């Protein structure tokens, strides 16, 4: 059985992926796979930045 933390992480991952598909791929890039591929590094960099930043906010809330 997953812990509360694991459930939160899975929920966050699902929300992130859903947002990427709906808003980025289908919305901004209008389903153009080539455009998505061209922006892959930007999307990955954003995710790589956001995850530790959010973890720090959770660890040290204001």
mmCIF file of C-alpha atoms in Angstrom:
data_model
loop_
_atom_site.group_PDB
_atom_site.id
_atom_site.type_symbol
_atom_site.label_atom_id
_atom_site.label_comp_id
_atom_site.label_asym_id
_atom_site.label_seq_id
_atom_site.Cartn_x
_atom_site.Cartn_y
_atom_site.Cartn_z
ATOM 1 C CA UNK A 1 0.000 0.000 0.000
ATOM 2 C CA UNK A 2 1.474 3.394 -0.979
ATOM 3 C CA UNK A 3 2.258 5.978 1.657
ATOM 4 C CA UNK A 4 0.562 9.378 1.713
ATOM 5 C CA UNK A 5 3.723 10.918 0.237
ATOM 6 C CA UNK A 6 3.789 8.376 -2.608
ATOM 7 C CA UNK A 7 0.113 9.018 -3.341
ATOM 8 C CA UNK A 8 0.786 12.770 -3.444
ATOM 9 C CA UNK A 9 3.706 12.237 -5.826
ATOM 10 C CA UNK A 10 1.643 10.023 -8.123
ATOM 11 C CA UNK A 11 -1.169 12.568 -8.124
ATOM 12 C CA UNK A 12 1.270 15.384 -8.934
ATOM 13 C CA UNK A 13 2.848 13.371 -11.762
ATOM 14 C CA UNK A 14 -0.584 12.591 -13.210
ATOM 15 C CA UNK A 15 -1.623 16.250 -13.041
ATOM 16 C CA UNK A 16 1.656 17.354 -14.660
ATOM 17 C CA UNK A 17 1.361 14.885 -17.524
ATOM 18 C CA UNK A 18 -2.305 15.735 -18.050
ATOM 19 C CA UNK A 19 -1.469 19.449 -18.146
ATOM 20 C CA UNK A 20 1.376 18.839 -20.601
ATOM 21 C CA UNK A 21 -0.811 16.874 -22.969
ATOM 22 C CA UNK A 22 -3.852 19.163 -22.810
ATOM 23 C CA UNK A 23 -2.306 22.602 -22.569
ATOM 24 C CA UNK A 24 1.092 22.216 -24.200
ATOM 25 C CA UNK A 25 0.698 19.503 -26.829
ATOM 26 C CA UNK A 26 -2.954 19.890 -27.800
ATOM 27 C CA UNK A 27 -3.274 23.587 -26.930
ATOM 28 C CA UNK A 28 -0.131 25.565 -27.652
ATOM 29 C CA UNK A 29 1.424 23.155 -30.131
ATOM 30 C CA UNK A 30 -1.866 22.062 -31.698
ATOM 31 C CA UNK A 31 -0.824 18.394 -31.809
ATOM 32 C CA UNK A 32 2.326 19.102 -33.863
ATOM 33 C CA UNK A 33 4.783 16.400 -32.773
ATOM 34 C CA UNK A 34 7.710 18.124 -34.462
ATOM 35 C CA UNK A 35 7.099 21.316 -32.510
ATOM 36 C CA UNK A 36 6.761 19.331 -29.289
ATOM 37 C CA UNK A 37 10.057 17.546 -30.004
ATOM 38 C CA UNK A 38 11.719 20.906 -30.616
ATOM 39 C CA UNK A 39 10.574 22.143 -27.211
ATOM 40 C CA UNK A 40 11.257 18.899 -25.339
ATOM 41 C CA UNK A 41 14.403 20.202 -23.637
ATOM 42 C CA UNK A 42 12.608 23.340 -22.425
ATOM 43 C CA UNK A 43 9.778 21.289 -20.970
ATOM 44 C CA UNK A 44 12.208 18.880 -19.308
ATOM 45 C CA UNK A 45 14.281 21.739 -17.893
ATOM 46 C CA UNK A 46 11.153 23.301 -16.424
ATOM 47 C CA UNK A 47 10.162 20.044 -14.776
ATOM 48 C CA UNK A 48 13.707 19.469 -13.496
ATOM 49 C CA UNK A 49 13.626 22.922 -11.909
ATOM 50 C CA UNK A 50 10.087 22.715 -10.520
ATOM 51 C CA UNK A 51 10.372 19.394 -8.704
ATOM 52 C CA UNK A 52 13.174 20.331 -6.258
ATOM 53 C CA UNK A 53 11.756 23.833 -5.852
ATOM 54 C CA UNK A 54 8.366 22.447 -4.837
ATOM 55 C CA UNK A 55 10.044 19.929 -2.533
ATOM 56 C CA UNK A 56 11.867 22.784 -0.777
ATOM 57 C CA UNK A 57 8.631 24.725 -0.392
ATOM 58 C CA UNK A 58 7.035 21.688 1.197
ATOM 59 C CA UNK A 59 10.008 21.225 3.526
ATOM 60 C CA UNK A 60 10.208 24.907 4.531
ATOM 61 C CA UNK A 61 6.723 26.420 4.222
ATOM 62 C CA UNK A 62 6.368 30.155 4.719
#
